[in-house]
Short mmCIF file of C-alpha atoms in Angstrom, two decimals:
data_model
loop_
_atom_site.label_atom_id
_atom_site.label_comp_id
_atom_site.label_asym_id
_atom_site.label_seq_id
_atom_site.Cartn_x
_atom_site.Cartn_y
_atom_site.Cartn_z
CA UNK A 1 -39.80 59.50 49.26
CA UNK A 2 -40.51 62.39 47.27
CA UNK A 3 -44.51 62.63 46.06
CA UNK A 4 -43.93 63.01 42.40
CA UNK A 5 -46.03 66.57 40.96
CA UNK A 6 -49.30 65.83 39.68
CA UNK A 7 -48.18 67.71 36.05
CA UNK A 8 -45.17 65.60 35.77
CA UNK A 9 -46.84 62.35 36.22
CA UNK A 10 -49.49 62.87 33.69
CA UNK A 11 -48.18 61.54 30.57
CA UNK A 12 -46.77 58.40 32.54
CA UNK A 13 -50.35 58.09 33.56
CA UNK A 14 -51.85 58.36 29.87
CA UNK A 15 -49.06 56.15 28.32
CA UNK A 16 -49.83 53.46 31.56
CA UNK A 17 -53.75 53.71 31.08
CA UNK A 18 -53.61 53.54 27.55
CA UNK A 19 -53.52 49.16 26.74
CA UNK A 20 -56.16 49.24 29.92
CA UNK A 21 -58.78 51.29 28.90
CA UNK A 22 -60.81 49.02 26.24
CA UNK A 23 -60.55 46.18 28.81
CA UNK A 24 -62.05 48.63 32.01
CA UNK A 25 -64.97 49.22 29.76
CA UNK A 26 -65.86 45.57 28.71
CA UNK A 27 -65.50 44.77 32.47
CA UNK A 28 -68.04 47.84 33.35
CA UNK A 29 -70.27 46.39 31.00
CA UNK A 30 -70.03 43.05 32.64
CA UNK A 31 -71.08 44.44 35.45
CA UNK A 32 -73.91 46.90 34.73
CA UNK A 33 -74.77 45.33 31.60
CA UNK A 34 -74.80 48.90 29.92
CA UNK A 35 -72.73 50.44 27.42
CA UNK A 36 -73.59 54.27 28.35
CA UNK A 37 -73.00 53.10 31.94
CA UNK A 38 -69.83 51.52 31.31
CA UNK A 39 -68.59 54.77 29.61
CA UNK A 40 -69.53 56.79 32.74
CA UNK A 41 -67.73 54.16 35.60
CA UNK A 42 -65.04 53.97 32.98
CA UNK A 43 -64.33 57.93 32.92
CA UNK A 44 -65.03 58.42 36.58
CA UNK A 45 -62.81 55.68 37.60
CA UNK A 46 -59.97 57.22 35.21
CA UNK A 47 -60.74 61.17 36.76
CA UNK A 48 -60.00 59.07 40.43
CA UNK A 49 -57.21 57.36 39.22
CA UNK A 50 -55.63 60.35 37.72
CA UNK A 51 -56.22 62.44 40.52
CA UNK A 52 -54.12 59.80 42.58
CA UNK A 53 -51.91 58.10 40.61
CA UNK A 54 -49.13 60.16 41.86
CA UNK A 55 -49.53 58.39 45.29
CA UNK A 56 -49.23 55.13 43.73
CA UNK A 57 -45.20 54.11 44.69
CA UNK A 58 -45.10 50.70 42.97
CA UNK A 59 -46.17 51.41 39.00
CA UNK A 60 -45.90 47.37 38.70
CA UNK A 61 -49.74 47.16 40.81
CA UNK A 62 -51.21 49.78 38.16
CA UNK A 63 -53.95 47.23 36.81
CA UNK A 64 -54.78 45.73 40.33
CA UNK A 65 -55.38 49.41 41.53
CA UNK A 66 -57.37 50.68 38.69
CA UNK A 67 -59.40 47.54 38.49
CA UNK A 68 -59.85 48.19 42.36
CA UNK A 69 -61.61 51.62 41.28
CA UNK A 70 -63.53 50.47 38.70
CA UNK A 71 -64.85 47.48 40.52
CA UNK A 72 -65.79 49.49 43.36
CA UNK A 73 -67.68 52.40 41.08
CA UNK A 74 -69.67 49.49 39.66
CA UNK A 75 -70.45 48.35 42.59
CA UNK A 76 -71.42 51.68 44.04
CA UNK A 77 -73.77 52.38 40.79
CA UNK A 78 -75.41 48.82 41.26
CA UNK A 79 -76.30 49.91 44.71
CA UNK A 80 -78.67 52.69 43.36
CA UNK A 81 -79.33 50.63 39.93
CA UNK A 82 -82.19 49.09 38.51
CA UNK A 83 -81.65 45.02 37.43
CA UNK A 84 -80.81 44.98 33.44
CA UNK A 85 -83.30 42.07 32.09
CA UNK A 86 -83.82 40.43 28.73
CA UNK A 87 -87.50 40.03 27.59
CA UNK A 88 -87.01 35.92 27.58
CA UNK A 89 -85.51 35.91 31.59
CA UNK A 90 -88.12 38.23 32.88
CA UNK A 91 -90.94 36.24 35.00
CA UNK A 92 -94.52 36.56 33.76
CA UNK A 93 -96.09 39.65 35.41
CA UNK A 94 -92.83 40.90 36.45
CA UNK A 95 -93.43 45.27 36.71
CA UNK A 96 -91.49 46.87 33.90
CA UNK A 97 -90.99 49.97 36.33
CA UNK A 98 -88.41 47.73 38.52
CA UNK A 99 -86.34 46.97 35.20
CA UNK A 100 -84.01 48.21 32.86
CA UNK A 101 -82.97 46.59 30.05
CA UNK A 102 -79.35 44.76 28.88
CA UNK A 103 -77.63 47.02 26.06
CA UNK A 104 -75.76 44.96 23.19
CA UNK A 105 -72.03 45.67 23.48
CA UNK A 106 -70.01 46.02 20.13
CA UNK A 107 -67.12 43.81 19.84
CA UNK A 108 -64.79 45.86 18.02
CA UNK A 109 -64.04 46.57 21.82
CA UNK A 110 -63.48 42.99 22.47
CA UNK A 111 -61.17 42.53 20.01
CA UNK A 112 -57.34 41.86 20.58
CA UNK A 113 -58.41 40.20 23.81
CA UNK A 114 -56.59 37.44 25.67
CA UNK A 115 -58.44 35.78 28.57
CA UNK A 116 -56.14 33.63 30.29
CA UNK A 117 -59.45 32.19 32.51
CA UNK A 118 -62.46 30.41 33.08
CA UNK A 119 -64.31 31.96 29.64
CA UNK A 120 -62.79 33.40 26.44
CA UNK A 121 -63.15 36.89 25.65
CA UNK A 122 -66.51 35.87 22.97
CA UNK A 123 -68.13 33.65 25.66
CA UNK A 124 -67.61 36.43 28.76
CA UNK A 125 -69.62 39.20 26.37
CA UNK A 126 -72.50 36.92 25.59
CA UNK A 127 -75.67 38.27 26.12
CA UNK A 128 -77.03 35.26 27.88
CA UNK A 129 -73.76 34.94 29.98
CA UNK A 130 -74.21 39.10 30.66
CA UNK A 131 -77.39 38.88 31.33
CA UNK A 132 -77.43 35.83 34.02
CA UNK A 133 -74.70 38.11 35.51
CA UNK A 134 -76.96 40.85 36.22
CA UNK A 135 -79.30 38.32 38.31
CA UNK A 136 -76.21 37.98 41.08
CA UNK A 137 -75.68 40.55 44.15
CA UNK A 138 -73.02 42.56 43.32
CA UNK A 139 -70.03 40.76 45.29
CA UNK A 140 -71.08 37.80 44.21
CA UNK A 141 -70.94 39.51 40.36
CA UNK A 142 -67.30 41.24 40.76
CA UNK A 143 -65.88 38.11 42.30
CA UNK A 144 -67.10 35.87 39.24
CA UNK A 145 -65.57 38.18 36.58
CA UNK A 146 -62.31 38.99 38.56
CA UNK A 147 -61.37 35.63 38.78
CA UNK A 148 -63.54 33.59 35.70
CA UNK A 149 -63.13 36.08 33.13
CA UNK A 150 -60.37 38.23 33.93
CA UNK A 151 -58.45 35.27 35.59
CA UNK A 152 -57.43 37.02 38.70
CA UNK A 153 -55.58 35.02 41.62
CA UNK A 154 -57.81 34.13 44.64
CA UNK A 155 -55.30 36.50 46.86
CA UNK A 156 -56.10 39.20 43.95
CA UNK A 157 -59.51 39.14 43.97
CA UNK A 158 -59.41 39.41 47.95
CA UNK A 159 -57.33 42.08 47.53
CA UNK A 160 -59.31 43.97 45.05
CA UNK A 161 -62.62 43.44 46.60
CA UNK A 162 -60.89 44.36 50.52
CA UNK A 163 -62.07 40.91 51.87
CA UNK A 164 -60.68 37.82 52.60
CA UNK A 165 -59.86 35.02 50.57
CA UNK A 166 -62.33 32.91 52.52
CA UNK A 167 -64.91 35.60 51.50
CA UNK A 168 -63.73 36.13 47.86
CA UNK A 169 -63.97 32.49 47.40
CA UNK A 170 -67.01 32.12 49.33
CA UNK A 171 -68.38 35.10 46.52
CA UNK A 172 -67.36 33.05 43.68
CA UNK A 173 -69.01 29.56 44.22
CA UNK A 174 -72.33 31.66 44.66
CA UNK A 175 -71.87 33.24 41.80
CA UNK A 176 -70.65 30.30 39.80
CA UNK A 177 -73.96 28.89 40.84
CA UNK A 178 -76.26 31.47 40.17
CA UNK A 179 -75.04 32.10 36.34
CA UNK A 180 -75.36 28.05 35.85
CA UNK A 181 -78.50 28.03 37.15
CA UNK A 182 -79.33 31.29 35.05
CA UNK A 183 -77.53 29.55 31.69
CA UNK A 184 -79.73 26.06 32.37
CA UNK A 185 -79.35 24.20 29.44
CA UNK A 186 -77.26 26.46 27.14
CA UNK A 187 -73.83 25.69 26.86
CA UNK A 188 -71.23 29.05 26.65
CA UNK A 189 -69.74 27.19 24.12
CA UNK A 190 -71.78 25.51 21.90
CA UNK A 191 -72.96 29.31 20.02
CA UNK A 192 -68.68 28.75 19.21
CA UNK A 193 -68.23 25.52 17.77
CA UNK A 194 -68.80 26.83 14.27
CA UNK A 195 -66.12 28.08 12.38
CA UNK A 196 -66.41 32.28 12.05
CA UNK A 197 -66.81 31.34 8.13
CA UNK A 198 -69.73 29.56 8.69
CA UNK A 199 -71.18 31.71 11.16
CA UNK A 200 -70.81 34.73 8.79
CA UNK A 201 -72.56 32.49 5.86
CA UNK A 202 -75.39 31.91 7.86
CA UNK A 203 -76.01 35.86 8.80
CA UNK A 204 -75.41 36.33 5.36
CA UNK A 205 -78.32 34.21 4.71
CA UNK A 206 -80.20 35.64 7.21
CA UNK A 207 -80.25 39.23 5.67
CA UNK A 208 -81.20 38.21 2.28
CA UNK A 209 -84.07 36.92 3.11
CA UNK A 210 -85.34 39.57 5.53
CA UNK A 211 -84.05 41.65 2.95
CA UNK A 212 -86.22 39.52 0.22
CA UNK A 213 -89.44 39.30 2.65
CA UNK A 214 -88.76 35.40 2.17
CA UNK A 215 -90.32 33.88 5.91
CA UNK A 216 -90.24 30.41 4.97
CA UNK A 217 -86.26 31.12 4.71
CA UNK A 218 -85.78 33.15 7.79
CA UNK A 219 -87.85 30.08 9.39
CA UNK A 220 -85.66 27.28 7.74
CA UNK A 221 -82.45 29.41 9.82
CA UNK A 222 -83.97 29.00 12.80
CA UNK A 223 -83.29 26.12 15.11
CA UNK A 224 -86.58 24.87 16.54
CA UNK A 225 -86.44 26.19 20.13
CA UNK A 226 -85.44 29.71 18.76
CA UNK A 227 -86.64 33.33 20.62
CA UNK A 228 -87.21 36.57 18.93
CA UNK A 229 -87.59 39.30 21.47
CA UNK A 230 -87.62 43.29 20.95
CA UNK A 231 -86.82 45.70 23.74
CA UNK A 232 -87.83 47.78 25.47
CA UNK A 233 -91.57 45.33 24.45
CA UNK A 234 -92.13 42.92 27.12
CA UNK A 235 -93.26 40.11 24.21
CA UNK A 236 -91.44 37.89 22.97
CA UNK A 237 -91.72 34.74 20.70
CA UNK A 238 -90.94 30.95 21.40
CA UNK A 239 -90.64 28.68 18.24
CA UNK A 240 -90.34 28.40 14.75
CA UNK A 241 -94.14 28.25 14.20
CA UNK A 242 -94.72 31.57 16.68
CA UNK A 243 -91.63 33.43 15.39
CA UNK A 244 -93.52 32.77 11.59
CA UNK A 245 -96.76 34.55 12.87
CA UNK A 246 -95.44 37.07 14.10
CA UNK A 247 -93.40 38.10 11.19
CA UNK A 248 -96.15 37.92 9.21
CA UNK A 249 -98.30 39.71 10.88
CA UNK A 250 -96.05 42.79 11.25
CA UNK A 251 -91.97 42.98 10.11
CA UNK A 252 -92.37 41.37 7.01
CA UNK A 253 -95.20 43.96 5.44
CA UNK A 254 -92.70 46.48 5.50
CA UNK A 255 -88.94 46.96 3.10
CA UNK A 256 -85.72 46.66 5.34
CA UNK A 257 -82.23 46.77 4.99
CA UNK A 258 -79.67 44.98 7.16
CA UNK A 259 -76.23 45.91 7.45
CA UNK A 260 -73.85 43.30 9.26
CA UNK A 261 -71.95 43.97 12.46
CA UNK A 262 -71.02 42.58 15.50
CA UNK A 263 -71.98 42.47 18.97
CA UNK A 264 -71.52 40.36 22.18
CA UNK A 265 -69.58 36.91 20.48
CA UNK A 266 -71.77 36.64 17.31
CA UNK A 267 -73.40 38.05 14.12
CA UNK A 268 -75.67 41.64 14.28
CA UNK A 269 -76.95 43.73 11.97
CA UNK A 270 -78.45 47.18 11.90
CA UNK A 271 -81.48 46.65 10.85
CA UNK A 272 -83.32 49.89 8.73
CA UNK A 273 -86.72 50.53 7.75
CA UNK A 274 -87.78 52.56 4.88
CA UNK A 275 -89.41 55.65 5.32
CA UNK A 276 -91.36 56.79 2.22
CA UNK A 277 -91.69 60.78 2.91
CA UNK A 278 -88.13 60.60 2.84
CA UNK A 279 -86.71 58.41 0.81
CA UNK A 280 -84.29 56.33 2.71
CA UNK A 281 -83.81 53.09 4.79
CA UNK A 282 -83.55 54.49 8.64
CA UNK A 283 -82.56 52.93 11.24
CA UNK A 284 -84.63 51.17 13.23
CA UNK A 285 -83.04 48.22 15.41
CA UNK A 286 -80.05 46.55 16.75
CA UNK A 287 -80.31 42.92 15.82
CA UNK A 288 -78.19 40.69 18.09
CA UNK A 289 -77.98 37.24 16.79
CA UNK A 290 -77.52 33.90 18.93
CA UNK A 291 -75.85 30.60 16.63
CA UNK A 292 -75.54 27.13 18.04
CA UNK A 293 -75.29 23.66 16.29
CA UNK A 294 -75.52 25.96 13.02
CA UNK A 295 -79.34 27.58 13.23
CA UNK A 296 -80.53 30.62 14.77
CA UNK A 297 -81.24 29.95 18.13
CA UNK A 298 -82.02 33.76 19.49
CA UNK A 299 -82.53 37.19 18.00
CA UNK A 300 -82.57 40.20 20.22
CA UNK A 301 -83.73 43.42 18.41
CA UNK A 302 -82.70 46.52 20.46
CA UNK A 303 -85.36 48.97 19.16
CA UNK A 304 -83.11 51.58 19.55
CA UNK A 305 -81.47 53.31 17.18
CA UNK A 306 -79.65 55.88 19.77
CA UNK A 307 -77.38 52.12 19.61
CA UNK A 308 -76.26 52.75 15.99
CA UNK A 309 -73.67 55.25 16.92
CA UNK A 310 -71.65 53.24 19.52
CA UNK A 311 -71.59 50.40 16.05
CA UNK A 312 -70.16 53.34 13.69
CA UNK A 313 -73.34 52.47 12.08
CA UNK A 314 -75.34 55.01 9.64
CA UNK A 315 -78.34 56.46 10.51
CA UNK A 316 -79.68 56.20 7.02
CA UNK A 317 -79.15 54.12 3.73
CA UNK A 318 -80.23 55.28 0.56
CA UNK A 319 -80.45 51.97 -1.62
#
């Protein structure tokens, strides 16, 4: 058979890749639990693919292959990688040198997508769920989203990951284990059972009074086990009672804006601060809101505003 020029296959590549490429990058973020290093496996995996796609005889194994490269880049990068960590899952004393920390993901990404698996496209983006992957060794990690999330046969997985079944399987009921014991209590579907109506009322209400400096109504959101936690600081805040001191000892003396988004399954805002020299609201945080049984049950506040940009999210707001 005749190896097809690299020029002529080019556009057949593009026009292949194309309906593939938002899904490679949530499953890079699954893995490395990073948006900027998502973007990096994503494009190296695509410069591979590229470079041999004209070797690839049978066009029908196109996603198995590619998923092959990205998996393997992930797993390559995790080798050399520093564990992504929430401020809530990190053990006390735990040295912030051997950490990094989990990046929100934006769901406009998400979007569109049909799991036909283990978890639907909200629950496999969560940040708890993300997070409890980052706690697994890396076979263990690919195996679990290849065939829970992505929904990848046994024989597939095997295939993809250049092991046996036995092995692939073996992979997965590890890492089924190890994100259950990581999830504990919380149930991947219980931050779902509200309608998206009443999810959206309730971030509504959420703003308005951060936005109005009201903390007894940012407390009556909260459900009574809920965290607050900021990274890159190590603190973090248990409780309706401890969430309410610390607000008032710090966020609440100063005016912010929020403007609502989306990120990981559930309400977000970017949250701005206003800066008096110059006039505006600027950005300031990522806010990455947890719902169950209708109350707040976690915030995450990515100070980071670097973030804003992969949201389409202004730096500034005048009013």
């Amino acid at each position: 058979m005749t190896v097809q020029p690299a020029r002529a296959t080019e556009p057949e590549f593009e026009r292949m890749v194309a309906p593939l490429r938002a899904e490679l990058h949530v499953h890079c973020y699954r893995m490395l639990g990073s948006v900027r290093e998502a973007d990096d496996a994503v494009r190296e995996s695509l410069v591979r693919a590229r470079r041999d796609f004209a070797k690839l005889t049978d066009r029908s194994g196109l996603r198995l292959w590619i998923y092959r490269i990205a998996t393997n880049r992930c797993l390559t990068l995790l080798e050399t990688r520093r564990r992504r960590e929430l401020p809530v899952n990190l053990s006390p004393g735990a040295p912030l040198t051997d950490i990094d920390w989990l990046e929100p993901y934006p769901d406009a990404e998400v979007c569109g997508m049909a799991l036909d698996a283990r978890y639907q496209a909200r629950e496999a983006v969560e940040l708890a769920f993300v997070a409890a992957l980052q706690y697994l060794p890396g076979l263990q990690r690919a195996a679990l989203v290849l065939r829970d999330v992505l929904g990848f046969s046994a024989r597939e997985t095997a295939e993809l990951l250049e092991i046996s079944v036995a092995a692939a399987d073996s992979a997965l009921r590890r890492g089924r284990a190890g994100v259950e014991s990581r999830l504990l209590e919380r149930s991947k579907r219980a931050s779902h059972a509200e309608a998206d109506d009443e999810i959206r009322d309730l971030a509504r209400q959420y703003a308005d009074a951060w936005e109005a400096g009201d903390v007894s109504a940012i407390v009556a959101l909260l459900s009574a086990d809920a965290t607050y936690s900021m990274p890159p600081l190590p603190e973090w805040y248990a409780g309706r009672s401890a969430i309410r001191e610390f607000l008032l000892d710090g966020p609440l003396r100063c005016r912010r804006r929020f403007l609502l988004t989306s990120a990981n399954g559930g309400p977000a805002f970017g949250t701005y601060l206003w800066d008096e020299e110059r006039g505006v609201f600027a950005a300031m945080a990522l806010d990455v809101v947890g719902v169950r049984d209708g109350r707040i049950a976690d915030v995450v506040s990515f100070l980071d505003p670097e973030l804003f940009r992969a949201f389409g999210l202004p730096a500034e707001l005048f009013t």
